[in-house]
Tab-separated table of C-alpha atoms in Angstrom:
chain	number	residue	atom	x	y	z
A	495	UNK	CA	-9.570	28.730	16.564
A	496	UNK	CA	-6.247	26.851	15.768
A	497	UNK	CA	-5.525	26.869	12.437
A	498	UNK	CA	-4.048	22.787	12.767
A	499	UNK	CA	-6.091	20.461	14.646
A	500	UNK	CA	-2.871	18.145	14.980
A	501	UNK	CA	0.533	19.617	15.338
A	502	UNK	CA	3.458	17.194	15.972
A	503	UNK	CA	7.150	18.143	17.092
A	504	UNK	CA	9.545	15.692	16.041
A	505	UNK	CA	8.971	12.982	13.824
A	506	UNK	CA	10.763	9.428	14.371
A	507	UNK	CA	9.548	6.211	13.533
A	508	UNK	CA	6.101	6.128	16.002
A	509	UNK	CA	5.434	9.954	15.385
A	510	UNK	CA	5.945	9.085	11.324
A	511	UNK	CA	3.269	6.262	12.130
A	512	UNK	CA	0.640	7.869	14.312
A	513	UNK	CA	1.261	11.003	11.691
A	514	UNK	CA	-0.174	8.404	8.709
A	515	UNK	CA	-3.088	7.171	11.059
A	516	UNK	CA	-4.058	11.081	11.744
A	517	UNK	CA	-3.964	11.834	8.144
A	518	UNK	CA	-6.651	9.444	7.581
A	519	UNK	CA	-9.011	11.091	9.441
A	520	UNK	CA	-7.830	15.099	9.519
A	521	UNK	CA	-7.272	16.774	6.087
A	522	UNK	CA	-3.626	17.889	5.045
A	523	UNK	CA	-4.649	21.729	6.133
A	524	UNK	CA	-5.215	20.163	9.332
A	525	UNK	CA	-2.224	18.849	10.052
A	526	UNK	CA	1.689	19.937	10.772
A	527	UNK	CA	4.421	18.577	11.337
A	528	UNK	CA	7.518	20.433	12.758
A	529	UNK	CA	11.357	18.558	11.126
A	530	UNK	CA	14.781	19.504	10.851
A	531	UNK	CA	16.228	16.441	8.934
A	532	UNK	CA	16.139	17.869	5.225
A	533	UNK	CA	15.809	14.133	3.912
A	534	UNK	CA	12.947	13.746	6.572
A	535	UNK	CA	11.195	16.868	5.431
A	536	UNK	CA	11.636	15.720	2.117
A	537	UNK	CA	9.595	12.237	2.622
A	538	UNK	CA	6.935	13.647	4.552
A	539	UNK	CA	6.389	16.389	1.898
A	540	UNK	CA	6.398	13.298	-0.352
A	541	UNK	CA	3.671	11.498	1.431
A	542	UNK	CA	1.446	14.876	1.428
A	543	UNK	CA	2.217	16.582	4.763
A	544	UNK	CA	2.976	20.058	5.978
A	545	UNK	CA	5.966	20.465	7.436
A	546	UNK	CA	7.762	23.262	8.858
A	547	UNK	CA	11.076	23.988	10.464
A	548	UNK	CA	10.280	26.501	13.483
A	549	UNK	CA	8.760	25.442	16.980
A	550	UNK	CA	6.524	28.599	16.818
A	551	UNK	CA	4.241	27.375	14.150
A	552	UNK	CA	3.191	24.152	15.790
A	553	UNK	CA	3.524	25.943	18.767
A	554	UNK	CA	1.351	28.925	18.264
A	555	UNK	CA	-1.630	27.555	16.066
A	556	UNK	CA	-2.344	23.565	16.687
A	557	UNK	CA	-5.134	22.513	18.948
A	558	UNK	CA	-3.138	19.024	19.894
A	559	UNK	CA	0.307	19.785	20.178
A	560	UNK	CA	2.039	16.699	20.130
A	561	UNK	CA	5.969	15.726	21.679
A	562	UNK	CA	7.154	13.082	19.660
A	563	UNK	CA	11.030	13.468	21.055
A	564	UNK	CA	12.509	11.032	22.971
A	565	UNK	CA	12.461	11.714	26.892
A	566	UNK	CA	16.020	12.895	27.046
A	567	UNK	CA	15.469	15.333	24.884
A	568	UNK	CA	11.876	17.314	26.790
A	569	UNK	CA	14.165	19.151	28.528
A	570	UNK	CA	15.921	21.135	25.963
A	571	UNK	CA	12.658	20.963	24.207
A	572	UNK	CA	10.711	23.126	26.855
A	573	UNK	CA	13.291	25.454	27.044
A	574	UNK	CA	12.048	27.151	23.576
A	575	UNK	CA	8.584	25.947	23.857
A	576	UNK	CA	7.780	27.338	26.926
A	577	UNK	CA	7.148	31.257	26.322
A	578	UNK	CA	5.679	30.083	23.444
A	579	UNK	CA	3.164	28.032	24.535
A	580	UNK	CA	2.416	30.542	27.567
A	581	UNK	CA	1.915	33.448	25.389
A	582	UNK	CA	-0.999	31.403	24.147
A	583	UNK	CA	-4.428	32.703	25.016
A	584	UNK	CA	-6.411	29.985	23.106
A	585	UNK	CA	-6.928	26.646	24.839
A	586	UNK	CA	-5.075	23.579	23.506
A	587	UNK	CA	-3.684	19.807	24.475
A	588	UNK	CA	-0.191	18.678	24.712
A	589	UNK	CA	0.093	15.328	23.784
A	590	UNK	CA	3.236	13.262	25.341
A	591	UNK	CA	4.707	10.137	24.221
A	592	UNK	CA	7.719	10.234	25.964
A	593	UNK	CA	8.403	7.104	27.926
A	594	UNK	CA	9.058	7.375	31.881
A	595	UNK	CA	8.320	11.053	31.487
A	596	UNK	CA	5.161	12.032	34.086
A	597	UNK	CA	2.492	14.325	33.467
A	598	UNK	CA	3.415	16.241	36.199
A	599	UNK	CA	7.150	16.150	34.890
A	600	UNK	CA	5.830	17.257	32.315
A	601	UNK	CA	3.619	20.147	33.540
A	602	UNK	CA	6.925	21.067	35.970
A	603	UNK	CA	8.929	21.480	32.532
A	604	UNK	CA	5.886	23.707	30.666
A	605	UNK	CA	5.667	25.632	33.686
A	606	UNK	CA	1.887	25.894	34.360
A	607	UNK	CA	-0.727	22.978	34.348
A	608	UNK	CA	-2.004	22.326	30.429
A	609	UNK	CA	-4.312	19.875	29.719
A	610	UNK	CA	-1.957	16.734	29.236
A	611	UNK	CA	-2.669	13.419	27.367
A	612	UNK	CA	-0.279	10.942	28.225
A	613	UNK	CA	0.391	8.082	25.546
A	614	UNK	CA	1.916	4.942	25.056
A	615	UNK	CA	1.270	3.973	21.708
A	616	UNK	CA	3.604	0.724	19.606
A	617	UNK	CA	4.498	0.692	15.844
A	618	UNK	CA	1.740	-1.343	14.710
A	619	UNK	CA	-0.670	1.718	14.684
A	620	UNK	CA	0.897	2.139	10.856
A	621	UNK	CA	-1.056	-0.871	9.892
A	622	UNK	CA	-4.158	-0.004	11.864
A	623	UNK	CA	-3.354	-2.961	14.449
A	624	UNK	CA	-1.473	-0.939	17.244
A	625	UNK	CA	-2.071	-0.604	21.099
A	626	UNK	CA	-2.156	2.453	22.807
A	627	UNK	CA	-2.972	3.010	26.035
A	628	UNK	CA	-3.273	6.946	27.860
A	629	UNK	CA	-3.555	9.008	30.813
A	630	UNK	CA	-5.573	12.200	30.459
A	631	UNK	CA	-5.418	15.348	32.657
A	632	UNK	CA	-7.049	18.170	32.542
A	633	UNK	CA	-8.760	17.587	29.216
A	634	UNK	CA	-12.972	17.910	28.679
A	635	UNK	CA	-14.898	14.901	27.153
A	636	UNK	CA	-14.817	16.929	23.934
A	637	UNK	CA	-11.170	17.254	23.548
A	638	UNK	CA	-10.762	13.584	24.626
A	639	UNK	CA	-13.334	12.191	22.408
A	640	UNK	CA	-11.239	14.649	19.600
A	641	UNK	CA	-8.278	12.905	20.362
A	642	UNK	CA	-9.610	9.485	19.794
A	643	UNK	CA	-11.660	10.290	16.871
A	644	UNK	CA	-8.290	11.676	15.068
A	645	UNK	CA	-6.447	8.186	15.538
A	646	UNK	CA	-9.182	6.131	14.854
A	647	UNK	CA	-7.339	4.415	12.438
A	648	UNK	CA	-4.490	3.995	14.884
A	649	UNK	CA	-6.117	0.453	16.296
A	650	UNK	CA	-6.853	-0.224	19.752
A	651	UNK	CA	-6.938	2.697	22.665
A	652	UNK	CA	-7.124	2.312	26.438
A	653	UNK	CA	-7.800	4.600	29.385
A	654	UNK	CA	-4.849	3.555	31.756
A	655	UNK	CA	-4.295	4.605	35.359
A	656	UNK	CA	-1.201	6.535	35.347
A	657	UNK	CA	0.796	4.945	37.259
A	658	UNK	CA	0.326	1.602	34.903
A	659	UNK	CA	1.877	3.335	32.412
A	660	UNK	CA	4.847	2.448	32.177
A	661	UNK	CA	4.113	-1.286	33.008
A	662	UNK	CA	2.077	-1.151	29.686
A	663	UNK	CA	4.302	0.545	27.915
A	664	UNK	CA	7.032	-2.309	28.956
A	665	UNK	CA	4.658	-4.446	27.050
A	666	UNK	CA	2.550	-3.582	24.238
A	667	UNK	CA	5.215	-0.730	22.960
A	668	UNK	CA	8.409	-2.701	23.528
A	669	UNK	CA	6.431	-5.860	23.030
A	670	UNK	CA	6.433	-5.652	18.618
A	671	UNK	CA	10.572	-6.284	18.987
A	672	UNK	CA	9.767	-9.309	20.817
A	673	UNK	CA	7.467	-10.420	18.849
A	674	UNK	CA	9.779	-9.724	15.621
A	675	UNK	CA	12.730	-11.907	17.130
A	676	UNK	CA	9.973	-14.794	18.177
A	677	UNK	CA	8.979	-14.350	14.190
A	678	UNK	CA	12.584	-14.093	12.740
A	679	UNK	CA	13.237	-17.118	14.879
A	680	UNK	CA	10.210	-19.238	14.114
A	681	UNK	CA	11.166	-18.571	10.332
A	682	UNK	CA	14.573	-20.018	10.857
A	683	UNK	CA	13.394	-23.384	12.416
A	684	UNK	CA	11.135	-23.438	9.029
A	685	UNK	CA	14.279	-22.602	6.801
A	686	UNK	CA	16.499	-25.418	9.046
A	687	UNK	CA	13.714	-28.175	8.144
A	688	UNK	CA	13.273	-26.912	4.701
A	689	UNK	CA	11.474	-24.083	3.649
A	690	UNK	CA	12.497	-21.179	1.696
A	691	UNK	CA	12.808	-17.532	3.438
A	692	UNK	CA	9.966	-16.710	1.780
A	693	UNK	CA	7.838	-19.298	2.668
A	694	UNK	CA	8.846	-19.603	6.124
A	695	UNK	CA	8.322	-15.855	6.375
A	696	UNK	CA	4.868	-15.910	5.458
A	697	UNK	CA	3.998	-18.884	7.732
A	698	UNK	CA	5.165	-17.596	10.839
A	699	UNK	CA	3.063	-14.240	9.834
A	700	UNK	CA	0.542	-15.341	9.398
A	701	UNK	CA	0.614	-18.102	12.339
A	702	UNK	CA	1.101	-15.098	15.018
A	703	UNK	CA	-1.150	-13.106	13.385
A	704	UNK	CA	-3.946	-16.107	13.944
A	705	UNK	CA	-2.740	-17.335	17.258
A	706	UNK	CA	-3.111	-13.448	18.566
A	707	UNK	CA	-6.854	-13.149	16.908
A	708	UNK	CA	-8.181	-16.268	18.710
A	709	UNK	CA	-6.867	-14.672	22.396
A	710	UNK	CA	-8.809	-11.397	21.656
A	711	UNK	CA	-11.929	-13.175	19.522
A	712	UNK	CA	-12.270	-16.208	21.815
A	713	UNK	CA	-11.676	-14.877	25.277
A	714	UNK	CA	-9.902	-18.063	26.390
A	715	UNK	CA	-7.027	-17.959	28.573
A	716	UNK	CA	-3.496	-18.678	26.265
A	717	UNK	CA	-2.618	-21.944	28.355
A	718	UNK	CA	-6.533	-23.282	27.463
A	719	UNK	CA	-6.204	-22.706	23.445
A	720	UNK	CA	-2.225	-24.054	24.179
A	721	UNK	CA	-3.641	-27.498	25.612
A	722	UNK	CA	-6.042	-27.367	22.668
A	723	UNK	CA	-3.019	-27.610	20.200
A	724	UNK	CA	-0.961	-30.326	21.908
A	725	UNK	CA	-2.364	-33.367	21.147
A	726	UNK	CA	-0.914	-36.238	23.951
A	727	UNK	CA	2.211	-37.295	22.567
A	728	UNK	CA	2.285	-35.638	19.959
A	729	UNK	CA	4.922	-33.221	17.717
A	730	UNK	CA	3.466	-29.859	19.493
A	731	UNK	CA	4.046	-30.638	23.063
A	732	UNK	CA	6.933	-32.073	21.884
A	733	UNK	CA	7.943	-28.124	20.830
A	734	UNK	CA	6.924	-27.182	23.365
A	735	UNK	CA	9.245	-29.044	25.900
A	736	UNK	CA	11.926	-28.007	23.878
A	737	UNK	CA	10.776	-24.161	24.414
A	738	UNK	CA	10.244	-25.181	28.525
A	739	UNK	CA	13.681	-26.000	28.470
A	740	UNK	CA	15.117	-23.246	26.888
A	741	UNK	CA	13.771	-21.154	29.807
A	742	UNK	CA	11.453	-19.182	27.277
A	743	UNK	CA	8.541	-18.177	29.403
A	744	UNK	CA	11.274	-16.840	31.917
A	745	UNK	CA	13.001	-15.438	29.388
A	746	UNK	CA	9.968	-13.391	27.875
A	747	UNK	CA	8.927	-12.435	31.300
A	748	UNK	CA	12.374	-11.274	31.984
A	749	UNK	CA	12.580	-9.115	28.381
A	750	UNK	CA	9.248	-7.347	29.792
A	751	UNK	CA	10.930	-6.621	33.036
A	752	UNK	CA	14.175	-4.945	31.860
A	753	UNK	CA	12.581	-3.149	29.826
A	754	UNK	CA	9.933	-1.732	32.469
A	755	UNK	CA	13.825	-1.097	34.692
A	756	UNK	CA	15.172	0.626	31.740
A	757	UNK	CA	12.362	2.704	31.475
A	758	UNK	CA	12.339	4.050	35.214
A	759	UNK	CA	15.617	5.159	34.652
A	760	UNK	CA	14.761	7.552	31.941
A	761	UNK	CA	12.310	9.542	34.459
């Protein structure tokens, strides 16, 4: 038997967040996390978590071994994770979140076919609110149903045809920067008109925070509970002519896009 349930290799910002949501569920004997960066080491001590400095550890004795390096960086990765991995005679999951990296790029660079979960996750999952959709290969129902039990607290999980992937990844993990600049901008037209930072801040929140609950609690279509806000000649269809002709449904569309581009590139 492993002696972690959840081992992760790398730890950046969306490794450090699905880390916290695992760590509700596993206990800290449960879970490792392989770092280099003293100062990082030194945080994630701080927040209760195992850490260690050698591949072989996470390597050798977790049950989910998880890639939380950036794609450019597999490469170099598999090179001392290989022979490790194959000298193995337990079963155990690799867990990928390496955008525009395949599971069979993946299985190419391990060198033999491992059980694979493929995932997309986004920041939010630090709050409990994120999106992450996967692609599983090779796993049972057991270690599947594992997986999703240990980031319960992550938020919402989807099954995703591979080769939608990246499409959804173009989205929902690139899609919280969007959002932030919509946010940061919304704020600003509240500071212009006379609000305080603070204020406006908390309003804009707290606004997209609302607007996105009634699309996933009402079902209705975005243009429906749009029409239901614009009131005939009135000051919200007036905002949003002024948004028409700044091109911003284009422009939004077009954000998704080159980001979907960029991430073909890394493949």
């Amino acid at each position: 038997m492993s002696q972690y349930t959840f081992g992760m290799i790398g730890c950046g910002n969306m490794g450090g967040a699905l880390a916290q949501a695992a760590a509700k569920v596993l206990s800290s004997s449960k879970l490792a996390i392989c770092e280099s960066n003293p100062e990082k080491i030194s945080q994630l001590r701080g927040e209760g978590f195992a850490t260690v400095t050698g591949l072989s550890e996470i390597a050798k004795n977790s049950q989910f071994v998880i890639l939380a390096v950036k794609p450019q960086g597999l490469a170099n990765l598999f090179d001392e994770l290989r022979q490790l991995l194959k000298d193995r005679t337990d079963r155990f999951v690799l867990v990928s979140m390496a955008a525009g990296v395949s599971i069979a790029r993946i299985r190419e660079l391990a060198g033999a076919d491992y059980p694979i979960i493929r995932i997309m996750p986004n920041t939010p999952v630090r709050v409990e609110k994120g999106m992450v959709v996967y692609t599983a290969a090779g796993t049972t129902a057991e270690e599947e149903n594992l997986f999703l039990k240990i980031f319960l607290h992550a938020g919402k999980f989807q099954a995703i045809d591979e080769k939608k992937i990246d499409a959804a990844g173009a989205l929902s993990g690139c899609g919280p920067a969007f959002v932030y600049l919509f946010a940061e901008a919304l704020a600003d037209g509240g500071v212009e008109c006379g609000l305080t930072r603070d204020e406006a801040l908390l309003y804009a929140a707290q606004t997209l925070s609302g607007a996105a609950e009634m699309i996933l609690q009402t079902g209705e279509h975005p243009a429906k509970l749009k029409d239901a806000v614009c009131s005939p000649g009135g000051t919200t269809i007036e905002g949003v002519y002024a948004l028409e002709e700044g091109a911003f449904r284009g422009t939004v569309m077009s954000a998704v896009r080159a980001a979907f581009e960029k991430t073909a590139k890394l493949k």
